[in-house]
Structures are given as C-alpha cells and as structure tokens.
Amino acid sequence: MEAKINGLLALLQYVAPRIRSLSMKLSFTGPGQWDLWWDSLKVLDCRALEDLNFEVWRRETVTAGTTALSNAIPLPTQTSPLRSLSLVHASLQLPNSPVLSNLAVLTLSSVSFWGWPYTNLFEVLRSSTALEELELRGLGLEVCQGHYSAGELPSVPRLEHPKLRQLTLIGVENNMLAQILTNLTAPSLEAVSMETPKQLKNDVRFVWNDLQRVAPFSTVRYLFVTDRPTPVSPFQEQFALFLAKLFPGVEELELPASGCRALLMTWAEHVHIAVNPWRDLRSVVLNYPDNLCVGSSQDVLRETLRFLEARRRLDCPPLEWLRLGVCSGCVWTAKETLLGGLQKLVRSKDDLELIQVSH
C-alpha cells in the first residue's frame, strides 16, 4: 500500500504546477498513511491551483463513530489564492500567506469545526473576506452545546463579508447559529438556506428571543427552509418569528411540507403579520421529498389559505406562484372550498400548481 501511495504522490507532484482544480477523496487505515500523504502535500508546487476539494476518512475514527479533530489539512506552501474550497471531515491548518483572501466559495462539512467556541471556524471565515457563497454543514454533529444567553456567548470580531450573496446553514447547532447571525455583516446577501434546528428545547430559547435585537438582513430575497421541526410547541412559534424578523424582504419562500403548518399558523396571526406581512412575497413553494404526504394535506392547504388571507387583509399583492400537494389518501371535508379560496389569492389560476402526493 505504501508503494501505491508513493506512486500517486509522485504523479501528483509532477502535474501539480499545472493543476487548476484538485478534488481528493481519501480513506486512511492507519496513522502512517496519513503522515506520509500530508508530509508530501505540504511541499507541492500548486501555483495554478484555484479550486480545492478534500474529503477525508480515517478508519480509526469512522469505527469510533466520530471524525477526529486532528484531520487538519496543511495547504501546500506554494499555493496561489484559492477561488473555491470544500472540506468534508477535515479542518484546515491556516497558512500565514493570504491563500484564502480571494476565496469566493467555501463549503465546510465537518464536525472538526464545531468545537466550542469555534475558534478554527472563525479564523477561516475572517481570512475569507471575498466570499460570495458560504455553506456550513454540521456533518455528524449530534451534541448540543448547552444553554448560553446571548451575553454569555464568547466575544468574536465581526465577520465582514461585503460580497456574500448565498448563505447555507444545515445541521448547525444553535449556539453556532447565534454566533454567525450576531456577528455577520453581509450587505449583499440575497439567498439563505436554513435547516430547522435539530434540538428545540430550553437551550435555544435565547436564540429566538435575544436575536430579535439583531439588525435584519433586508437584502435577502430567497429563503429556503428544510427539514422537519421537532414538535416542541412554544419554540416553533419563536422560530417562525425569528425568520420573519430577520428576513423581512423575502420574495421567494420554500418550506418543508412536513413542518410548514407551525410556521404558517404563526405568520397568519394578526399580531405577527402586522409586524411583517411579507409584502414583497411573490412565490411560495412547499416541498414534498419523494412526493410523500406527511400528515394531512388538507390541514396544510387550510393553513396556507389562512396565511394568504391575512396578507390580503393588509393589501399585499397576490402571489405570482404557489405550489403545494394534494393527497388522495387524506380525509377531505372541504377540498373544493380550499382550492377555490387559494385560486383567488394568486394572480391567476395558472399560477397555482397542485402536485399529487401520497402516503
């Protein structure tokens, strides 16, 4: 095996000066292979490299069910500023050179970055000031870091990202969500993808309450919410208010059909919709993974209708696009009435798309 690795490294060293895009998916069965690979990687001449993608698996950590925090990748010393970087199950040894200063796209999918207080992650983000797309995925993260009030969160410098247009936060625990959103300045942010939190309980109360003081991201036009909210009552409402407060100018909204009722119910209440009627909203799409109906499609239609009626009472314009599912396996009592009501709240009947879903 060592001979094969040496052969691959020799080939990589030969072509490295001409490589513009490098994608590597590596699996190690012992520490010797790891050391051999990274000792060689550090001295590569990657003067033309623009895009770097690393996915690392180590047998001793996979069998233990976790990813080691020691999967730190040393960037080659002769690397020009990167344009794109993706790390899966790996962290980064930050160089002294400005190798991240030109970075436009950054994807981090590793538990290696989620150690409280996230020092490694924030070092990478602060070094990547030219970011246009940022994706953080808490891959393998199952542990919630406990309750902290906003005042107890470690103080970190502002994250200044004037060019950031797309932000994705998937599987990110609640303290991380608070840290990102309380310290991010992104005047060009247009699109946000968020997963509803994995653990809605007392330790996240401060996120939905205290973050109301955070200045909204008024430039965001596209909001994509995924996953299914944990059925813990009061915090679902707080999460809905949190979204409405933080992203008041949304034009296109995508929600998981499995968890949208709690959001729509909160947004439809007259006290809340008066604060943010989503006046610029043009499109609402409900997503059904594998075209499966979860719960009652009649209830989803009913809450969608209540939300849109609440907007109409505030003289908001009708939607230009509405997509939702109809399940023939659900019990219906007012199907035609609901569908007729929805048709009146879109620009024309052609702007209402009904997809067939099933249990």
Short mmCIF file of C-alpha atoms in Angstrom, two decimals:
data_model
loop_
_atom_site.label_atom_id
_atom_site.label_comp_id
_atom_site.label_asym_id
_atom_site.label_seq_id
_atom_site.Cartn_x
_atom_site.Cartn_y
_atom_site.Cartn_z
CA MET A 1 0.00 0.00 0.00
CA GLU A 2 2.82 2.41 0.83
CA ALA A 3 4.32 1.85 -2.61
CA LYS A 4 0.99 2.75 -4.25
CA ILE A 5 0.71 5.92 -2.18
CA ASN A 6 4.26 6.91 -3.12
CA GLY A 7 3.41 6.36 -6.79
CA LEU A 8 0.32 8.53 -6.57
CA LEU A 9 2.26 11.24 -4.76
CA ALA A 10 4.98 11.21 -7.41
CA LEU A 11 2.38 11.62 -10.15
CA LEU A 12 0.68 14.43 -8.21
CA GLN A 13 4.00 16.20 -7.70
CA TYR A 14 4.73 16.02 -11.43
CA VAL A 15 1.40 17.58 -12.54
CA ALA A 16 0.84 19.88 -9.53
CA PRO A 17 2.19 23.12 -11.09
CA ARG A 18 -0.40 22.84 -13.89
CA ILE A 19 -3.41 21.81 -11.79
CA ARG A 20 -6.19 24.39 -11.53
CA SER A 21 -8.77 22.16 -9.84
CA LEU A 22 -7.96 19.39 -7.36
CA SER A 23 -10.55 17.07 -5.83
CA MET A 24 -9.45 14.30 -3.47
CA LYS A 25 -11.48 11.72 -1.55
CA LEU A 26 -9.11 9.92 0.77
CA SER A 27 -9.55 7.00 3.14
CA PHE A 28 -6.77 6.07 5.58
CA THR A 29 -6.44 2.86 7.56
CA GLY A 30 -3.56 3.92 9.78
CA PRO A 31 -1.62 6.98 11.01
CA GLY A 32 1.42 6.11 8.87
CA GLN A 33 -0.53 6.64 5.64
CA TRP A 34 -1.89 9.93 6.96
CA ASP A 35 1.56 11.29 7.83
CA LEU A 36 3.07 10.19 4.51
CA TRP A 37 0.36 11.89 2.50
CA TRP A 38 0.37 15.22 4.31
CA ASP A 39 4.17 15.48 4.51
CA SER A 40 4.18 15.29 0.72
CA LEU A 41 1.21 17.60 0.27
CA LYS A 42 2.86 20.45 2.17
CA VAL A 43 5.72 20.73 -0.31
CA LEU A 44 3.67 20.57 -3.52
CA ASP A 45 4.05 23.38 -6.01
CA CYS A 46 0.40 24.36 -6.65
CA ARG A 47 0.97 27.79 -8.14
CA ALA A 48 -2.00 27.49 -10.55
CA LEU A 49 -4.49 25.93 -8.10
CA GLU A 50 -7.89 27.68 -7.89
CA ASP A 51 -10.36 25.03 -6.67
CA LEU A 52 -9.61 22.58 -3.85
CA ASN A 53 -11.93 19.83 -2.60
CA PHE A 54 -10.95 17.42 0.19
CA GLU A 55 -12.97 14.59 1.72
CA VAL A 56 -11.10 12.59 4.35
CA TRP A 57 -11.99 9.33 6.08
CA ARG A 58 -9.83 7.62 8.66
CA ARG A 59 -10.67 4.08 9.65
CA GLU A 60 -9.90 4.52 13.33
CA THR A 61 -12.28 7.47 13.58
CA VAL A 62 -15.08 6.03 11.46
CA THR A 63 -15.28 2.91 13.61
CA ALA A 64 -15.49 5.09 16.69
CA GLY A 65 -18.46 6.90 15.19
CA THR A 66 -16.84 10.34 15.10
CA THR A 67 -14.49 12.33 12.96
CA ALA A 68 -11.19 13.23 14.58
CA LEU A 69 -10.43 16.88 15.15
CA SER A 70 -6.87 16.14 14.04
CA ASN A 71 -7.83 15.82 10.36
CA ALA A 72 -6.12 19.16 9.74
CA ILE A 73 -5.05 19.68 6.15
CA PRO A 74 -1.82 21.62 5.56
CA LEU A 75 -2.21 23.64 2.41
CA PRO A 76 0.73 23.43 0.04
CA THR A 77 3.23 26.19 0.78
CA GLN A 78 3.31 27.26 -2.86
CA THR A 79 -0.41 27.86 -3.36
CA SER A 80 -1.86 30.91 -5.04
CA PRO A 81 -5.04 32.43 -3.55
CA LEU A 82 -7.86 29.92 -3.98
CA ARG A 83 -11.26 30.67 -5.52
CA SER A 84 -13.13 27.65 -4.12
CA LEU A 85 -12.54 25.40 -1.10
CA SER A 86 -14.58 22.44 0.14
CA LEU A 87 -13.66 20.36 3.20
CA VAL A 88 -15.51 17.22 4.32
CA HIS A 89 -14.43 15.55 7.57
CA ALA A 90 -11.37 17.77 7.67
CA SER A 91 -10.22 21.05 9.14
CA LEU A 92 -7.55 23.42 7.91
CA GLN A 93 -4.09 24.43 9.03
CA LEU A 94 -4.18 28.12 8.28
CA PRO A 95 -1.07 29.38 6.50
CA ASN A 96 0.47 32.79 7.02
CA SER A 97 0.07 33.56 3.33
CA PRO A 98 -3.17 35.15 2.01
CA VAL A 99 -4.26 31.87 0.40
CA LEU A 100 -7.91 32.45 1.43
CA SER A 101 -8.07 36.16 0.64
CA ASN A 102 -9.58 35.58 -2.84
CA LEU A 103 -11.88 32.73 -1.81
CA ALA A 104 -15.35 33.13 -3.40
CA VAL A 105 -16.92 29.75 -2.49
CA LEU A 106 -16.41 27.98 0.84
CA THR A 107 -18.07 24.72 1.94
CA LEU A 108 -17.30 23.20 5.35
CA SER A 109 -18.91 19.86 6.18
CA SER A 110 -17.06 18.62 9.20
CA VAL A 111 -17.53 18.22 12.92
CA SER A 112 -13.91 19.37 13.12
CA PHE A 113 -15.12 22.97 13.01
CA TRP A 114 -17.84 22.72 15.64
CA GLY A 115 -15.77 22.63 18.83
CA TRP A 116 -16.99 25.39 21.14
CA PRO A 117 -16.09 28.27 20.88
CA TYR A 118 -15.47 27.56 17.18
CA THR A 119 -12.03 29.19 17.07
CA ASN A 120 -10.88 27.33 13.95
CA LEU A 121 -14.06 28.12 12.03
CA PHE A 122 -13.96 31.84 12.76
CA GLU A 123 -10.29 32.04 11.81
CA VAL A 124 -11.16 30.60 8.40
CA LEU A 125 -14.15 32.93 7.97
CA ARG A 126 -12.21 36.03 8.97
CA SER A 127 -9.49 35.11 6.46
CA SER A 128 -12.04 34.70 3.65
CA THR A 129 -13.20 38.28 3.16
CA ALA A 130 -14.07 37.91 -0.55
CA LEU A 131 -16.67 35.15 -0.01
CA GLU A 132 -19.71 35.10 -2.29
CA GLU A 133 -21.09 31.69 -1.25
CA LEU A 134 -20.77 30.13 2.21
CA GLU A 135 -22.11 26.71 3.15
CA LEU A 136 -21.77 25.28 6.67
CA ARG A 137 -22.97 21.75 7.33
CA GLY A 138 -22.73 20.17 10.76
CA LEU A 139 -21.97 16.76 9.32
CA GLY A 140 -22.07 14.14 12.07
CA LEU A 141 -22.88 16.70 14.75
CA GLU A 142 -25.25 15.25 17.35
CA VAL A 143 -24.27 17.07 20.53
CA CYS A 144 -25.92 20.31 21.58
CA GLN A 145 -23.51 22.62 23.38
CA GLY A 146 -25.90 23.60 26.17
CA HIS A 147 -27.64 26.82 27.15
CA TYR A 148 -25.95 30.19 26.86
CA SER A 149 -27.61 33.56 26.91
CA ALA A 150 -26.58 35.95 24.15
CA GLY A 151 -24.46 37.88 26.67
CA GLU A 152 -22.56 34.73 27.58
CA LEU A 153 -21.52 33.89 24.03
CA PRO A 154 -17.76 34.31 23.53
CA SER A 155 -16.93 37.66 22.00
CA VAL A 156 -15.68 37.35 18.44
CA PRO A 157 -14.79 40.04 15.88
CA ARG A 158 -17.35 40.97 13.26
CA LEU A 159 -17.45 38.80 10.16
CA GLU A 160 -17.26 41.32 7.35
CA HIS A 161 -18.36 39.77 4.06
CA PRO A 162 -19.42 42.57 1.70
CA LYS A 163 -19.67 40.26 -1.34
CA LEU A 164 -21.54 37.35 0.30
CA ARG A 165 -24.66 36.51 -1.73
CA GLN A 166 -25.58 32.96 -0.61
CA LEU A 167 -25.57 31.52 2.90
CA THR A 168 -26.42 27.90 3.76
CA LEU A 169 -26.66 26.66 7.37
CA ILE A 170 -27.57 22.97 7.60
CA GLY A 171 -27.28 20.83 10.73
CA VAL A 172 -25.66 23.70 12.61
CA GLU A 173 -26.23 23.66 16.36
CA ASN A 174 -27.95 26.57 17.98
CA ASN A 175 -25.02 28.40 19.55
CA MET A 176 -23.29 28.38 16.18
CA LEU A 177 -26.40 29.82 14.56
CA ALA A 178 -26.35 32.61 17.14
CA GLN A 179 -22.66 33.29 16.61
CA ILE A 180 -22.98 33.51 12.84
CA LEU A 181 -26.03 35.74 12.76
CA THR A 182 -24.98 38.11 15.56
CA ASN A 183 -21.55 38.72 14.05
CA LEU A 184 -22.21 38.71 10.30
CA THR A 185 -22.25 41.83 8.18
CA ALA A 186 -23.38 40.93 4.66
CA PRO A 187 -24.96 43.88 2.80
CA SER A 188 -25.17 41.91 -0.47
CA LEU A 189 -26.81 38.76 0.94
CA GLU A 190 -29.60 37.54 -1.37
CA ALA A 191 -30.33 33.89 -0.59
CA VAL A 192 -30.42 31.94 2.68
CA SER A 193 -30.97 28.20 3.15
CA MET A 194 -31.62 27.10 6.72
CA GLU A 195 -32.49 23.85 8.36
CA THR A 196 -34.89 23.99 11.25
CA PRO A 197 -32.90 23.29 14.42
CA LYS A 198 -32.32 19.71 15.49
CA GLN A 199 -32.95 20.42 19.15
CA LEU A 200 -35.69 22.85 20.07
CA LYS A 201 -35.60 22.97 23.85
CA ASN A 202 -34.58 25.34 26.65
CA ASP A 203 -31.02 25.73 25.46
CA VAL A 204 -32.13 27.54 22.29
CA ARG A 205 -34.64 29.92 23.82
CA PHE A 206 -32.14 32.77 23.76
CA VAL A 207 -31.58 32.27 20.03
CA TRP A 208 -35.17 33.04 19.14
CA ASN A 209 -35.72 35.71 21.80
CA ASP A 210 -32.43 37.57 22.14
CA LEU A 211 -31.70 37.60 18.42
CA GLN A 212 -34.72 39.80 17.86
CA ARG A 213 -32.34 42.66 18.62
CA VAL A 214 -30.17 41.76 15.62
CA ALA A 215 -30.48 44.01 12.58
CA PRO A 216 -32.43 42.26 9.81
CA PHE A 217 -30.92 41.11 6.54
CA SER A 218 -33.16 43.29 4.41
CA THR A 219 -31.49 42.35 1.12
CA VAL A 220 -32.42 38.64 1.33
CA ARG A 221 -34.94 37.79 -1.39
CA TYR A 222 -34.86 33.98 -1.29
CA LEU A 223 -35.46 31.90 1.87
CA PHE A 224 -35.30 28.10 1.73
CA VAL A 225 -36.22 26.21 4.92
CA THR A 226 -35.59 22.47 5.03
CA ASP A 227 -36.19 19.55 7.35
CA ARG A 228 -38.92 18.88 9.86
CA PRO A 229 -39.22 20.93 13.05
CA THR A 230 -39.02 18.99 16.28
CA PRO A 231 -42.57 19.00 17.69
CA VAL A 232 -41.90 21.15 20.77
CA SER A 233 -44.65 23.76 20.87
CA PRO A 234 -43.55 27.24 22.01
CA PHE A 235 -40.22 27.29 20.20
CA GLN A 236 -41.73 26.56 16.81
CA GLU A 237 -43.57 29.84 17.11
CA GLN A 238 -40.39 31.63 18.16
CA PHE A 239 -38.51 30.16 15.21
CA ALA A 240 -41.23 31.43 12.84
CA LEU A 241 -41.00 34.94 14.34
CA PHE A 242 -37.22 34.76 14.14
CA LEU A 243 -37.39 34.11 10.37
CA ALA A 244 -39.91 36.88 9.78
CA LYS A 245 -37.86 39.38 11.81
CA LEU A 246 -34.50 38.53 10.28
CA PHE A 247 -35.60 38.29 6.62
CA PRO A 248 -38.41 40.84 6.08
CA GLY A 249 -37.90 41.35 2.34
CA VAL A 250 -38.28 37.75 1.12
CA GLU A 251 -39.79 37.37 -2.35
CA GLU A 252 -39.42 33.60 -2.84
CA LEU A 253 -40.17 31.23 0.05
CA GLU A 254 -39.66 27.45 0.09
CA LEU A 255 -40.84 25.41 3.07
CA PRO A 256 -40.91 21.72 4.01
CA ALA A 257 -44.48 20.49 3.73
CA SER A 258 -43.86 18.27 6.76
CA GLY A 259 -43.19 21.23 9.05
CA CYS A 260 -44.75 24.26 7.41
CA ARG A 261 -48.02 24.34 9.38
CA ALA A 262 -46.45 25.76 12.55
CA LEU A 263 -44.69 28.47 10.54
CA LEU A 264 -47.77 29.41 8.52
CA MET A 265 -50.00 29.43 11.61
CA THR A 266 -47.69 31.87 13.37
CA TRP A 267 -47.25 34.14 10.37
CA ALA A 268 -51.05 34.29 9.84
CA GLU A 269 -51.81 35.62 13.34
CA HIS A 270 -52.83 39.26 13.12
CA VAL A 271 -50.35 40.38 15.80
CA HIS A 272 -47.41 38.89 13.93
CA ILE A 273 -48.32 39.55 10.31
CA ALA A 274 -48.84 43.23 11.11
CA VAL A 275 -45.12 43.33 12.02
CA ASN A 276 -44.04 41.63 8.80
CA PRO A 277 -46.74 40.87 6.21
CA TRP A 278 -44.11 39.61 3.75
CA ARG A 279 -45.34 42.35 1.43
CA ASP A 280 -42.81 41.55 -1.32
CA LEU A 281 -43.60 37.82 -1.36
CA ARG A 282 -44.19 36.57 -4.90
CA SER A 283 -43.72 32.81 -4.66
CA VAL A 284 -44.45 30.09 -2.08
CA VAL A 285 -43.33 26.51 -2.72
CA LEU A 286 -43.99 23.58 -0.39
CA ASN A 287 -41.55 20.71 -0.85
CA TYR A 288 -42.52 17.06 -0.51
CA PRO A 289 -39.49 14.72 -0.50
CA ASP A 290 -40.18 11.77 -2.80
CA ASN A 291 -43.70 13.18 -3.31
CA LEU A 292 -44.75 11.78 0.06
CA CYS A 293 -47.53 13.32 2.11
CA VAL A 294 -46.67 13.79 5.77
CA GLY A 295 -49.66 14.48 7.99
CA SER A 296 -52.80 15.94 6.43
CA SER A 297 -52.58 17.79 3.13
CA GLN A 298 -55.99 19.33 3.92
CA ASP A 299 -54.53 20.94 7.06
CA VAL A 300 -51.58 22.28 5.07
CA LEU A 301 -53.90 23.79 2.48
CA ARG A 302 -56.02 25.33 5.24
CA GLU A 303 -53.05 26.99 6.96
CA THR A 304 -51.70 28.21 3.62
CA LEU A 305 -55.08 29.78 2.89
CA ARG A 306 -55.16 31.50 6.32
CA PHE A 307 -51.69 32.93 5.76
CA LEU A 308 -52.53 34.29 2.30
CA GLU A 309 -55.85 35.71 3.50
CA ALA A 310 -54.02 37.52 6.30
CA ARG A 311 -51.72 39.10 3.72
CA ARG A 312 -54.66 40.16 1.57
CA ARG A 313 -56.29 41.95 4.51
CA LEU A 314 -53.16 44.10 4.65
CA ASP A 315 -53.46 44.87 0.92
CA CYS A 316 -50.47 42.74 -0.06
CA PRO A 317 -50.38 41.81 -3.76
CA PRO A 318 -51.41 38.27 -4.79
CA LEU A 319 -48.80 35.59 -5.27
CA GLU A 320 -47.34 35.00 -8.71
CA TRP A 321 -46.63 31.34 -7.94
CA LEU A 322 -47.95 28.83 -5.39
CA ARG A 323 -47.09 25.14 -5.36
CA LEU A 324 -48.48 22.61 -2.91
CA GLY A 325 -49.50 18.99 -2.75
CA VAL A 326 -52.85 17.21 -2.79
CA CYS A 327 -53.03 13.70 -1.36
CA SER A 328 -55.90 11.45 -2.44
CA GLY A 329 -55.24 9.25 0.59
CA CYS A 330 -56.06 12.04 3.08
CA VAL A 331 -59.53 12.59 4.51
CA TRP A 332 -61.06 15.67 2.87
CA THR A 333 -64.06 17.66 4.06
CA ALA A 334 -63.68 20.93 2.17
CA LYS A 335 -61.30 20.25 -0.70
CA GLU A 336 -63.01 22.33 -3.38
CA THR A 337 -63.64 25.21 -0.99
CA LEU A 338 -59.98 25.35 -0.01
CA LEU A 339 -58.72 25.12 -3.58
CA GLY A 340 -61.20 27.76 -4.70
CA GLY A 341 -60.04 30.07 -1.95
CA LEU A 342 -56.40 29.61 -2.90
CA GLN A 343 -57.12 30.37 -6.55
CA LYS A 344 -58.45 33.79 -5.51
CA LEU A 345 -55.20 34.61 -3.73
CA VAL A 346 -52.84 34.08 -6.66
CA ARG A 347 -52.52 36.29 -9.69
CA SER A 348 -54.39 33.81 -11.89
CA LYS A 349 -55.44 30.17 -11.65
CA ASP A 350 -52.48 29.25 -13.84
CA ASP A 351 -50.19 30.43 -11.04
CA LEU A 352 -51.41 27.63 -8.73
CA GLU A 353 -49.59 24.31 -9.18
CA LEU A 354 -51.04 21.25 -7.47
CA ILE A 355 -48.85 18.16 -7.32
CA GLN A 356 -50.07 14.69 -6.46
CA VAL A 357 -48.55 13.25 -3.30
CA SER A 358 -49.25 10.03 -1.44
CA HIS A 359 -48.73 8.41 1.94
#
